[in-house]
Tab-separated table of N, CA, C and O in Angstrom:
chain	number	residue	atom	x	y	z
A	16	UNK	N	0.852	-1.165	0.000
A	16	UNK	CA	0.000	0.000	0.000
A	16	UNK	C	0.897	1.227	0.000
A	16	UNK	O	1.976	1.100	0.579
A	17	UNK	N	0.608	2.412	-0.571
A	17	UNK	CA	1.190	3.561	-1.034
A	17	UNK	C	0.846	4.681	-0.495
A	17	UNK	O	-0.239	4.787	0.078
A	18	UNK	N	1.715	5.694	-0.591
A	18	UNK	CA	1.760	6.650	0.103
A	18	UNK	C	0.318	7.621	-0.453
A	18	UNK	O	-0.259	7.248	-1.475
A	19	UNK	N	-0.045	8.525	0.099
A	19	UNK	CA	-1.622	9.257	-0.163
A	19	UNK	C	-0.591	10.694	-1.028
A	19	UNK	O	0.465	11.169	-0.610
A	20	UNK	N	-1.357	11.088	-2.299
A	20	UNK	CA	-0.943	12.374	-2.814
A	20	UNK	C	-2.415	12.654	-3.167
A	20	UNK	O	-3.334	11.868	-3.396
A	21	UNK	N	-2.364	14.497	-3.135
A	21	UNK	CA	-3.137	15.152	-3.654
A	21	UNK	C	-3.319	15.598	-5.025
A	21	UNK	O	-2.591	16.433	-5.561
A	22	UNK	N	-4.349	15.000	-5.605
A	22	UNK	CA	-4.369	15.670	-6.844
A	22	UNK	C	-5.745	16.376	-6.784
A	22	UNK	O	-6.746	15.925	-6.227
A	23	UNK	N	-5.640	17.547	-7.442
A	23	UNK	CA	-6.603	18.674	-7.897
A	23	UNK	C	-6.998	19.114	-8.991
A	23	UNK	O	-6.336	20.071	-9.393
A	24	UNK	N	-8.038	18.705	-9.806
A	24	UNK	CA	-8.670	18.845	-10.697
A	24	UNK	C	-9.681	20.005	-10.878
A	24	UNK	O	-10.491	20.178	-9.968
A	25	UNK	N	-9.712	20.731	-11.849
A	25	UNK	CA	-10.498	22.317	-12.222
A	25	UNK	C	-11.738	21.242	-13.368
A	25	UNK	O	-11.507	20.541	-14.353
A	26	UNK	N	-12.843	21.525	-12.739
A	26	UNK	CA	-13.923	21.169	-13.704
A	26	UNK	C	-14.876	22.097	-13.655
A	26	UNK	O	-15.486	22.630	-12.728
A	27	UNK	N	-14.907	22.236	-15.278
A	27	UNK	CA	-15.823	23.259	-15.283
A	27	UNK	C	-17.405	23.035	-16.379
A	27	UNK	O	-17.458	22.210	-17.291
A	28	UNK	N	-18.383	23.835	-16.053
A	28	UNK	CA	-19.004	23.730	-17.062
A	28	UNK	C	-18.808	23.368	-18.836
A	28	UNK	O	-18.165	24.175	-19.507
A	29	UNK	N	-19.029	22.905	-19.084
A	29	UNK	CA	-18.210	22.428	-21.214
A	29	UNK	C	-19.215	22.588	-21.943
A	29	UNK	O	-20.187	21.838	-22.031
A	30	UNK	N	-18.968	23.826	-22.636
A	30	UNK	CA	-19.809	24.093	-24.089
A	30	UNK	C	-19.996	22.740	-24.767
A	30	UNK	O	-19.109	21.893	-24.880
A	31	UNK	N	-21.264	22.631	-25.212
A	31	UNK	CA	-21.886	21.506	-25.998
A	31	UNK	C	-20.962	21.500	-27.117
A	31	UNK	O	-20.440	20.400	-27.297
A	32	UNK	N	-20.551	22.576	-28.060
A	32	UNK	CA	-19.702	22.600	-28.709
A	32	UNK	C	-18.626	21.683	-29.147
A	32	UNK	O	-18.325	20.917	-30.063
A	33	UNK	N	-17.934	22.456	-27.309
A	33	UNK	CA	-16.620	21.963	-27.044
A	33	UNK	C	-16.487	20.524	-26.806
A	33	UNK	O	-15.493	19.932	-27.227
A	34	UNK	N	-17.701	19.727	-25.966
A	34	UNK	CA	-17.040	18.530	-24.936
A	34	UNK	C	-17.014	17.076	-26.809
A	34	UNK	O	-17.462	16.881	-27.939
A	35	UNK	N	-15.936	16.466	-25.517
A	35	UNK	CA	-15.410	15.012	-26.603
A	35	UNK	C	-16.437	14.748	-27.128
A	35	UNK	O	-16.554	14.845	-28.350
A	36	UNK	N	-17.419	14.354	-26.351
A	36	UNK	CA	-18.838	13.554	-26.576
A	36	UNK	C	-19.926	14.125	-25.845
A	36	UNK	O	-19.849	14.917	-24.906
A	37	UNK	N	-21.050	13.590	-26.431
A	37	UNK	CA	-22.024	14.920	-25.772
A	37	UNK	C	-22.740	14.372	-25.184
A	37	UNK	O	-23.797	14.997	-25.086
A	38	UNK	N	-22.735	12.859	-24.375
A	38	UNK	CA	-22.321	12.355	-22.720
A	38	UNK	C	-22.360	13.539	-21.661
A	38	UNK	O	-23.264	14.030	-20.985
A	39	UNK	N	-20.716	13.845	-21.830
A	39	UNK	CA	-20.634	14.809	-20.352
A	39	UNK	C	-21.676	16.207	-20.696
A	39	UNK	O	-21.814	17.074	-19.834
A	40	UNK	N	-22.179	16.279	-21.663
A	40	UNK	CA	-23.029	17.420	-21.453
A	40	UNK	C	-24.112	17.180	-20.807
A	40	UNK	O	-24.766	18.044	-20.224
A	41	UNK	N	-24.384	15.992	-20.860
A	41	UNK	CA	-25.953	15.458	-20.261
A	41	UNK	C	-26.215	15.281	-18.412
A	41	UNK	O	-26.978	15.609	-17.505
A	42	UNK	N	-24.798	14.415	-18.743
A	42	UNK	CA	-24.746	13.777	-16.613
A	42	UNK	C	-23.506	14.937	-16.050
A	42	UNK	O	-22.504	14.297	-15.729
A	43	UNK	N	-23.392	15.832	-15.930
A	43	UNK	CA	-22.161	16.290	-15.301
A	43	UNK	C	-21.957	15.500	-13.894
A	43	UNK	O	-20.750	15.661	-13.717
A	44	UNK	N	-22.317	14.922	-13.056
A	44	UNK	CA	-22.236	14.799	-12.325
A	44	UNK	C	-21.412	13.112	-12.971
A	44	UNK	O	-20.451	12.958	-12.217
A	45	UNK	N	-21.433	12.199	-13.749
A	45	UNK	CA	-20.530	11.770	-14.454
A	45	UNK	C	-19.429	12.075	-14.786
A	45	UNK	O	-18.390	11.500	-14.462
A	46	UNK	N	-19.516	12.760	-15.283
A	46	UNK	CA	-17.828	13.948	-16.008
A	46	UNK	C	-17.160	14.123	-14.870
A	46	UNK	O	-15.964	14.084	-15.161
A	47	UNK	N	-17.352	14.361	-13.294
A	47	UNK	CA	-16.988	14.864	-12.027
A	47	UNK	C	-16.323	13.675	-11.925
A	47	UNK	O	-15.093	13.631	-11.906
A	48	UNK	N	-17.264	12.366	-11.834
A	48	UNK	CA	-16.406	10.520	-11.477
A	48	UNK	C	-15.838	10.357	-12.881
A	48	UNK	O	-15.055	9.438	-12.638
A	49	UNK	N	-15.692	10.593	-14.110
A	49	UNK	CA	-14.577	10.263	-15.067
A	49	UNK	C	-13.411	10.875	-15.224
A	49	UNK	O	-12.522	10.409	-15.937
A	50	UNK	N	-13.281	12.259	-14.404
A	50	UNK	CA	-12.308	13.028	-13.768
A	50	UNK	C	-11.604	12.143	-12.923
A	50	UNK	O	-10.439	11.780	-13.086
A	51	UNK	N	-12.211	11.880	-12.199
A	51	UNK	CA	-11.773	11.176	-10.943
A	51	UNK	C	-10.871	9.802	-11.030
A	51	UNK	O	-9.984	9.443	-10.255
A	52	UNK	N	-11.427	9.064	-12.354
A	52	UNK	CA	-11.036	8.059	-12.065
A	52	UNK	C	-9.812	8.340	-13.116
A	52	UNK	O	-8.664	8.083	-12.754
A	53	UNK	N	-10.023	8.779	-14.197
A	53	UNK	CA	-8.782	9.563	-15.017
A	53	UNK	C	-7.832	9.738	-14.288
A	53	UNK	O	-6.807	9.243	-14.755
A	54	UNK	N	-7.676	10.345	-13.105
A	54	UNK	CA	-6.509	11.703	-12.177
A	54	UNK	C	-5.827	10.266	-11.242
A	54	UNK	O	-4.636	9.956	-11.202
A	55	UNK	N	-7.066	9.501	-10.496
A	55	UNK	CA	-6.318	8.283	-10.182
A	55	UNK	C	-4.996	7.992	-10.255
A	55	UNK	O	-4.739	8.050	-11.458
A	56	UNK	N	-4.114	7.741	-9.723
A	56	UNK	CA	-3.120	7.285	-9.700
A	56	UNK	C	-2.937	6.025	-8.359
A	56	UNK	O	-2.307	6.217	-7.319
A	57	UNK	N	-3.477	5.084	-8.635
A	57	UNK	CA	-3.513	4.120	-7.593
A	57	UNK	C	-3.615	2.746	-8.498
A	57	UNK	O	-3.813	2.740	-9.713
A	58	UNK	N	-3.447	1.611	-7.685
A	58	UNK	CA	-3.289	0.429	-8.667
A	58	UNK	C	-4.617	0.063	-8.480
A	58	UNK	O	-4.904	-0.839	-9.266
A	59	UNK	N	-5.771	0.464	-7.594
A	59	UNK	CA	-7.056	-0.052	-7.371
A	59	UNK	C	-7.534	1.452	-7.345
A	59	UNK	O	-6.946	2.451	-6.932
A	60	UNK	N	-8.993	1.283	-8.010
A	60	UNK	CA	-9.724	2.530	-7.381
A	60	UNK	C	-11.407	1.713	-7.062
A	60	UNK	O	-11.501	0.487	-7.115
A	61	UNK	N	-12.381	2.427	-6.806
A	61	UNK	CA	-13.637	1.503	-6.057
A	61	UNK	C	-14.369	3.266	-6.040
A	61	UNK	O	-14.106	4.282	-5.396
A	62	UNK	N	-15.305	2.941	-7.036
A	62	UNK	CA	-16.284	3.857	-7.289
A	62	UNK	C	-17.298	3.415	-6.463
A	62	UNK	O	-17.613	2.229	-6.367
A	63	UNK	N	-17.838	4.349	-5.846
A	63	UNK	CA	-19.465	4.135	-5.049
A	63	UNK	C	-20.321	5.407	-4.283
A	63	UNK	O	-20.001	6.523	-3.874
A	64	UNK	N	-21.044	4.955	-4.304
A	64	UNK	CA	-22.298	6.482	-3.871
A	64	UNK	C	-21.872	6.688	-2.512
A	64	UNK	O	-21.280	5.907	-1.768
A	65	UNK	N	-22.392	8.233	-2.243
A	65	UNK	CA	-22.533	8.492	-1.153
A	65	UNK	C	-23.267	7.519	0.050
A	65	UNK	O	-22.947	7.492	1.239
A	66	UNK	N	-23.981	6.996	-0.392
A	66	UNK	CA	-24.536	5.867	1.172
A	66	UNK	C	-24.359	4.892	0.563
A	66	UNK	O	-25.435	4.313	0.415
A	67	UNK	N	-23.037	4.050	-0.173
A	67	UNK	CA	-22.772	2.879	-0.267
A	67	UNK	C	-22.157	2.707	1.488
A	67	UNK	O	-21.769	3.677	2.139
A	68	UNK	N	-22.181	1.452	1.955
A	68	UNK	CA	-22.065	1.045	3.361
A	68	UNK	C	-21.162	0.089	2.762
A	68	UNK	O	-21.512	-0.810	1.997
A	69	UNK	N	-20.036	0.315	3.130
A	69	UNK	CA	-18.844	-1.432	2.643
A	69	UNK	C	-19.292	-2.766	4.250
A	69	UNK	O	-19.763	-2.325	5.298
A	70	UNK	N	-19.019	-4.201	4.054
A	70	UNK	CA	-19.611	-4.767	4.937
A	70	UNK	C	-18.532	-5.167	5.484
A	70	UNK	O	-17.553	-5.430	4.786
A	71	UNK	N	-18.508	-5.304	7.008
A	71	UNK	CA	-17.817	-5.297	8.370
A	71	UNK	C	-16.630	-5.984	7.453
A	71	UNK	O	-16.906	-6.602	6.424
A	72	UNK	N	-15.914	-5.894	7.707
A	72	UNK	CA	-14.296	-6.400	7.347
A	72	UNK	C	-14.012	-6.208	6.320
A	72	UNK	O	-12.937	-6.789	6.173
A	73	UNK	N	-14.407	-5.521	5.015
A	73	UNK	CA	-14.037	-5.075	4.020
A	73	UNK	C	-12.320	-4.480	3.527
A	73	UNK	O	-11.508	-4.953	2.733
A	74	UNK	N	-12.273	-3.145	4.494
A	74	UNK	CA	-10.883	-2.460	4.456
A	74	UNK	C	-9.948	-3.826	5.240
A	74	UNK	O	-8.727	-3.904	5.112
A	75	UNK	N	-10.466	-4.466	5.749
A	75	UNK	CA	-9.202	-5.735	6.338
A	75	UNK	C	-9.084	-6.169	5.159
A	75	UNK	O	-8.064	-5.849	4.550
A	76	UNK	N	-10.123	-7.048	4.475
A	76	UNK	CA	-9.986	-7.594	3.593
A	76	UNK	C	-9.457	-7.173	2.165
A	76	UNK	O	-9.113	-8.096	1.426
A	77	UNK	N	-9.350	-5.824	1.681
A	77	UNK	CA	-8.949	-4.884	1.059
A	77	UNK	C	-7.376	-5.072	1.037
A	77	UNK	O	-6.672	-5.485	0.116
A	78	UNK	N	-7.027	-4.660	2.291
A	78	UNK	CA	-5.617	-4.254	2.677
A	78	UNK	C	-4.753	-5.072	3.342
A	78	UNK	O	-3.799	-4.690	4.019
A	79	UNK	N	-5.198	-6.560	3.085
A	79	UNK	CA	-4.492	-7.362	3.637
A	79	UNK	C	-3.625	-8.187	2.645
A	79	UNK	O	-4.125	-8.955	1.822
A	80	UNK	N	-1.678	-7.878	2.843
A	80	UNK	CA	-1.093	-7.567	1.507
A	80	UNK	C	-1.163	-8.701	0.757
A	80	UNK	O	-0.780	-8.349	-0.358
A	81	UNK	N	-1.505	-10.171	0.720
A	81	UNK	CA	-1.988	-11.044	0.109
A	81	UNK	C	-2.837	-10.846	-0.813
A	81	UNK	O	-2.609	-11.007	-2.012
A	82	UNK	N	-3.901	-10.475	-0.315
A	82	UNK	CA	-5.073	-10.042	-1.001
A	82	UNK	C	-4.952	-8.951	-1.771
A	82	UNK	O	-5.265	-9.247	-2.924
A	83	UNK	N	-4.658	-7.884	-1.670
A	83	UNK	CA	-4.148	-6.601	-2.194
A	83	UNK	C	-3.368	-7.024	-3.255
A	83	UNK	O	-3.975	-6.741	-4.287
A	84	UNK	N	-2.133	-7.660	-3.543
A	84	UNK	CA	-1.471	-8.251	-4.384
A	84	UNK	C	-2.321	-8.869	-5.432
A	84	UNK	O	-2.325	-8.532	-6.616
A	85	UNK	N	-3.026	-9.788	-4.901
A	85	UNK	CA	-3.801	-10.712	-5.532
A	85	UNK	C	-4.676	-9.984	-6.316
A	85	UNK	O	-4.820	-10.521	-7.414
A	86	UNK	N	-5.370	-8.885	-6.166
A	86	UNK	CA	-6.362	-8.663	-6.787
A	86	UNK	C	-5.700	-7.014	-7.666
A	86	UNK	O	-6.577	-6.504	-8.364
A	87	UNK	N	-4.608	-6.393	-7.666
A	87	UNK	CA	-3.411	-5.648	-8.176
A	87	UNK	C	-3.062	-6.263	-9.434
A	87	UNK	O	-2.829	-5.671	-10.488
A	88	UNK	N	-3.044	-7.982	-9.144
A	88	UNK	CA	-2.008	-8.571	-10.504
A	88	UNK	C	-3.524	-9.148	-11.189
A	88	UNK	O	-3.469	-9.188	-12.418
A	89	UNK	N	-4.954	-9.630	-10.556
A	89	UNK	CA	-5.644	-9.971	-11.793
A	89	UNK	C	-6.365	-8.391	-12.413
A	89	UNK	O	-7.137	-8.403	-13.371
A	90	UNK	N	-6.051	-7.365	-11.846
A	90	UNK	CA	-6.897	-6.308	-12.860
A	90	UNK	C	-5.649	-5.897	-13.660
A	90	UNK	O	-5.875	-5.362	-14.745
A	91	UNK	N	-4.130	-6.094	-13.223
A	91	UNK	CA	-3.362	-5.435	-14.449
A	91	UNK	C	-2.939	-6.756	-15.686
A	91	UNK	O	-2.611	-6.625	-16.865
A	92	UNK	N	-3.076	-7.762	-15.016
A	92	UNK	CA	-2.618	-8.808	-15.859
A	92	UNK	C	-3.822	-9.477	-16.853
A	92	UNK	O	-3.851	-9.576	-18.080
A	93	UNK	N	-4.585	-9.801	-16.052
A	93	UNK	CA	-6.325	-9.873	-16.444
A	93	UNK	C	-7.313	-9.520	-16.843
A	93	UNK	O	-8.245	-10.172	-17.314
A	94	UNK	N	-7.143	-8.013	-16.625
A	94	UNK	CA	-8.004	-6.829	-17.109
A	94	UNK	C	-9.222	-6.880	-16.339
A	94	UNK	O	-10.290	-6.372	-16.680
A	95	UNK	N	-8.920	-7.745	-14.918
A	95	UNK	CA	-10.506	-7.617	-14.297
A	95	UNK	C	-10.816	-6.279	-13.575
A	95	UNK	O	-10.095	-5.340	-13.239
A	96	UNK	N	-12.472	-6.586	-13.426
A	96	UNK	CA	-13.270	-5.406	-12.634
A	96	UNK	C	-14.048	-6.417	-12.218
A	96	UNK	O	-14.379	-7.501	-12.698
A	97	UNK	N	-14.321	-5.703	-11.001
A	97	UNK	CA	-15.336	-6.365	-9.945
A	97	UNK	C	-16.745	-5.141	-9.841
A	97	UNK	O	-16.744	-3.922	-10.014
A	98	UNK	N	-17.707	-5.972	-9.533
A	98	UNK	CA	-19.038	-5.302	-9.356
A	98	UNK	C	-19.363	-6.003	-8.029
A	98	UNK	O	-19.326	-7.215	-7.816
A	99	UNK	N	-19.784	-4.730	-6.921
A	99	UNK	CA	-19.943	-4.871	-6.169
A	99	UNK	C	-21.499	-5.317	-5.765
A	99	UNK	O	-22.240	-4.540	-6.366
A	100	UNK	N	-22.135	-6.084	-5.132
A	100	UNK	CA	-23.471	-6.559	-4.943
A	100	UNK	C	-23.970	-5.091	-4.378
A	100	UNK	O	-23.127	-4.478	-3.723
A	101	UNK	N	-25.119	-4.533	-4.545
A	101	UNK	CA	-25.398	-3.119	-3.725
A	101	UNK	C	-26.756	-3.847	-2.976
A	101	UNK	O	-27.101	-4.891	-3.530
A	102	UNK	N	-27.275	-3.586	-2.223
A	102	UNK	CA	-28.680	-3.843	-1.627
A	102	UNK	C	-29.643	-2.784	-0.823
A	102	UNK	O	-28.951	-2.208	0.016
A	103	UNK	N	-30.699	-2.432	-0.800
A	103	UNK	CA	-31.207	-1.170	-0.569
A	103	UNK	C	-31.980	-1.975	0.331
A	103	UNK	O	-32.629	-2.992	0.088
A	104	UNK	N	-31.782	-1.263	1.575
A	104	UNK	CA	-32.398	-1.512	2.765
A	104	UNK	C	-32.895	-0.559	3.879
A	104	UNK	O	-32.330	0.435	4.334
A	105	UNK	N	-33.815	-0.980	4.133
A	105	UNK	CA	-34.591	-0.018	5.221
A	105	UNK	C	-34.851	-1.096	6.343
A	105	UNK	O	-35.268	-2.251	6.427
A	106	UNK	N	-34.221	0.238	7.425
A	106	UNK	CA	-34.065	-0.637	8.522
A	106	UNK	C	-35.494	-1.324	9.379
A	106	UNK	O	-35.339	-2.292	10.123
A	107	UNK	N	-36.853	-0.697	9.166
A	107	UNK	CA	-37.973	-0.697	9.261
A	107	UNK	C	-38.487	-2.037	9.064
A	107	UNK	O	-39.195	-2.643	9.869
A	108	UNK	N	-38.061	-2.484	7.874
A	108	UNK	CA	-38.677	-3.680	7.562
A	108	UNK	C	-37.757	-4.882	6.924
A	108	UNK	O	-38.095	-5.822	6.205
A	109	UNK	N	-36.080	-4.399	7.608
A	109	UNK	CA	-35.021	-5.667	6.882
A	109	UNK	C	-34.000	-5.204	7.867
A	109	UNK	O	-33.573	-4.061	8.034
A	110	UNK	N	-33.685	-6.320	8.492
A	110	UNK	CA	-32.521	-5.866	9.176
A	110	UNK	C	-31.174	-5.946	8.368
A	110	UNK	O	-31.218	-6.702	7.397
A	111	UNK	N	-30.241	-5.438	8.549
A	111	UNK	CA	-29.168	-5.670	7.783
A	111	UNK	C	-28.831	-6.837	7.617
A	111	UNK	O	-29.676	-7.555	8.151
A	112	UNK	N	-27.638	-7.712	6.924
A	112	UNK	CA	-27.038	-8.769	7.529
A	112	UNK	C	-25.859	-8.486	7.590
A	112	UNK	O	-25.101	-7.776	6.929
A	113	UNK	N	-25.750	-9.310	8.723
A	113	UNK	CA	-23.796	-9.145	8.779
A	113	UNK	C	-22.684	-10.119	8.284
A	113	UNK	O	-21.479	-9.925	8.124
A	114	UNK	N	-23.528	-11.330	8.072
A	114	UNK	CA	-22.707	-12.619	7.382
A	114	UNK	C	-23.362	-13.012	6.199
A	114	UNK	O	-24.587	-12.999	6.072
A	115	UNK	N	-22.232	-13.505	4.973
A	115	UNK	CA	-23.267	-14.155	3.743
A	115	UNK	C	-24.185	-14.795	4.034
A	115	UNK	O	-25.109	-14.658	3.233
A	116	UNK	N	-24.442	-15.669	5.090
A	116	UNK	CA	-25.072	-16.879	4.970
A	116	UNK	C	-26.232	-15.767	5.804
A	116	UNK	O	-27.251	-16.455	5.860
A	117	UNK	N	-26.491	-14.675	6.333
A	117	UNK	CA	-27.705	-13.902	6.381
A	117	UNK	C	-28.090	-13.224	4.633
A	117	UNK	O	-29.163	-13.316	4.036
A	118	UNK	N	-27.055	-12.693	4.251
A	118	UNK	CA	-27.313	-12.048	3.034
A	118	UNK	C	-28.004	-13.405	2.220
A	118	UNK	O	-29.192	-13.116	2.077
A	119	UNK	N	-27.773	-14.607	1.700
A	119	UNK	CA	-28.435	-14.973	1.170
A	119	UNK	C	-29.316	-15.586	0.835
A	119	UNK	O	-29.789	-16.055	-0.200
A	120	UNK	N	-29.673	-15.498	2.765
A	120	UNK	CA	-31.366	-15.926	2.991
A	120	UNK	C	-32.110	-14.882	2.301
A	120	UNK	O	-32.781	-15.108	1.294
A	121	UNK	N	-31.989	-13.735	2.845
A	121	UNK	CA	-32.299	-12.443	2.597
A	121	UNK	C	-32.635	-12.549	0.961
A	121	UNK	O	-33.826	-12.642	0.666
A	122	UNK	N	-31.998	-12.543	0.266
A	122	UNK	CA	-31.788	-12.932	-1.710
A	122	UNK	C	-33.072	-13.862	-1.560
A	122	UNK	O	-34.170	-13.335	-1.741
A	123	UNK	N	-33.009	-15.051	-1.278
A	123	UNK	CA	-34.068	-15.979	-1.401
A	123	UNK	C	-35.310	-15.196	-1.515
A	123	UNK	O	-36.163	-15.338	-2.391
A	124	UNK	N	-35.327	-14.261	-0.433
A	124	UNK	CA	-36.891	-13.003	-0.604
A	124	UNK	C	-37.413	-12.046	-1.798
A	124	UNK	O	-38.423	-11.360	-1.643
């Protein structure tokens, strides 16, 4: 794992005109995360919303240098990407789960 740098990016409004594709004219709020992942300089990056919730041991599991390695050499060697499962829950009427084997009772529903 690597040291943290700042990078700073100027985004601005883009004449329909001007932009590559006329995409970023539509979602700017897109153009903001294709900035982002552009400026990147990391061997992993992990796009997600404001109330994505990662599940209990995640950053262990992330940063544990086995694993970290492991999953470093199949996206540069492999070209993989991972998609993360998302699940929308309200606490009202679903409790969270904290282990797969809750999450995929839960799925069965």
């Amino acid at each position: 794992l690597g040291k943290c740098r700042l990078a700073i990016s100027l985004v601005y409004a883009i004449d329909p005109q001007d932009a590559r594709i006329e995409y970023d004219t539509l979602y700017p709020i897109n153009t903001l995360r294709n900035v982002a992942v552009r400026e990147a300089h990391t061997d992993l990056i992990m796009v997600i919303d404001i109330d994505f919730i990662p599940s209990t041991g995640f950053w262990e599991f992330c940063t544990d240098h086995a694993m970290y390695d492991l999953l470093v050499s199949r996206a540069a060697q492999q070209r993989h990407v991972w998609a993360l499962v998302s699940l929308e829950l309200h606490e009202t009427y679903l409790r969270l789960p904290l282990f797969k084997e809750e999450l995929a009772e839960c799925l069965k529903n």
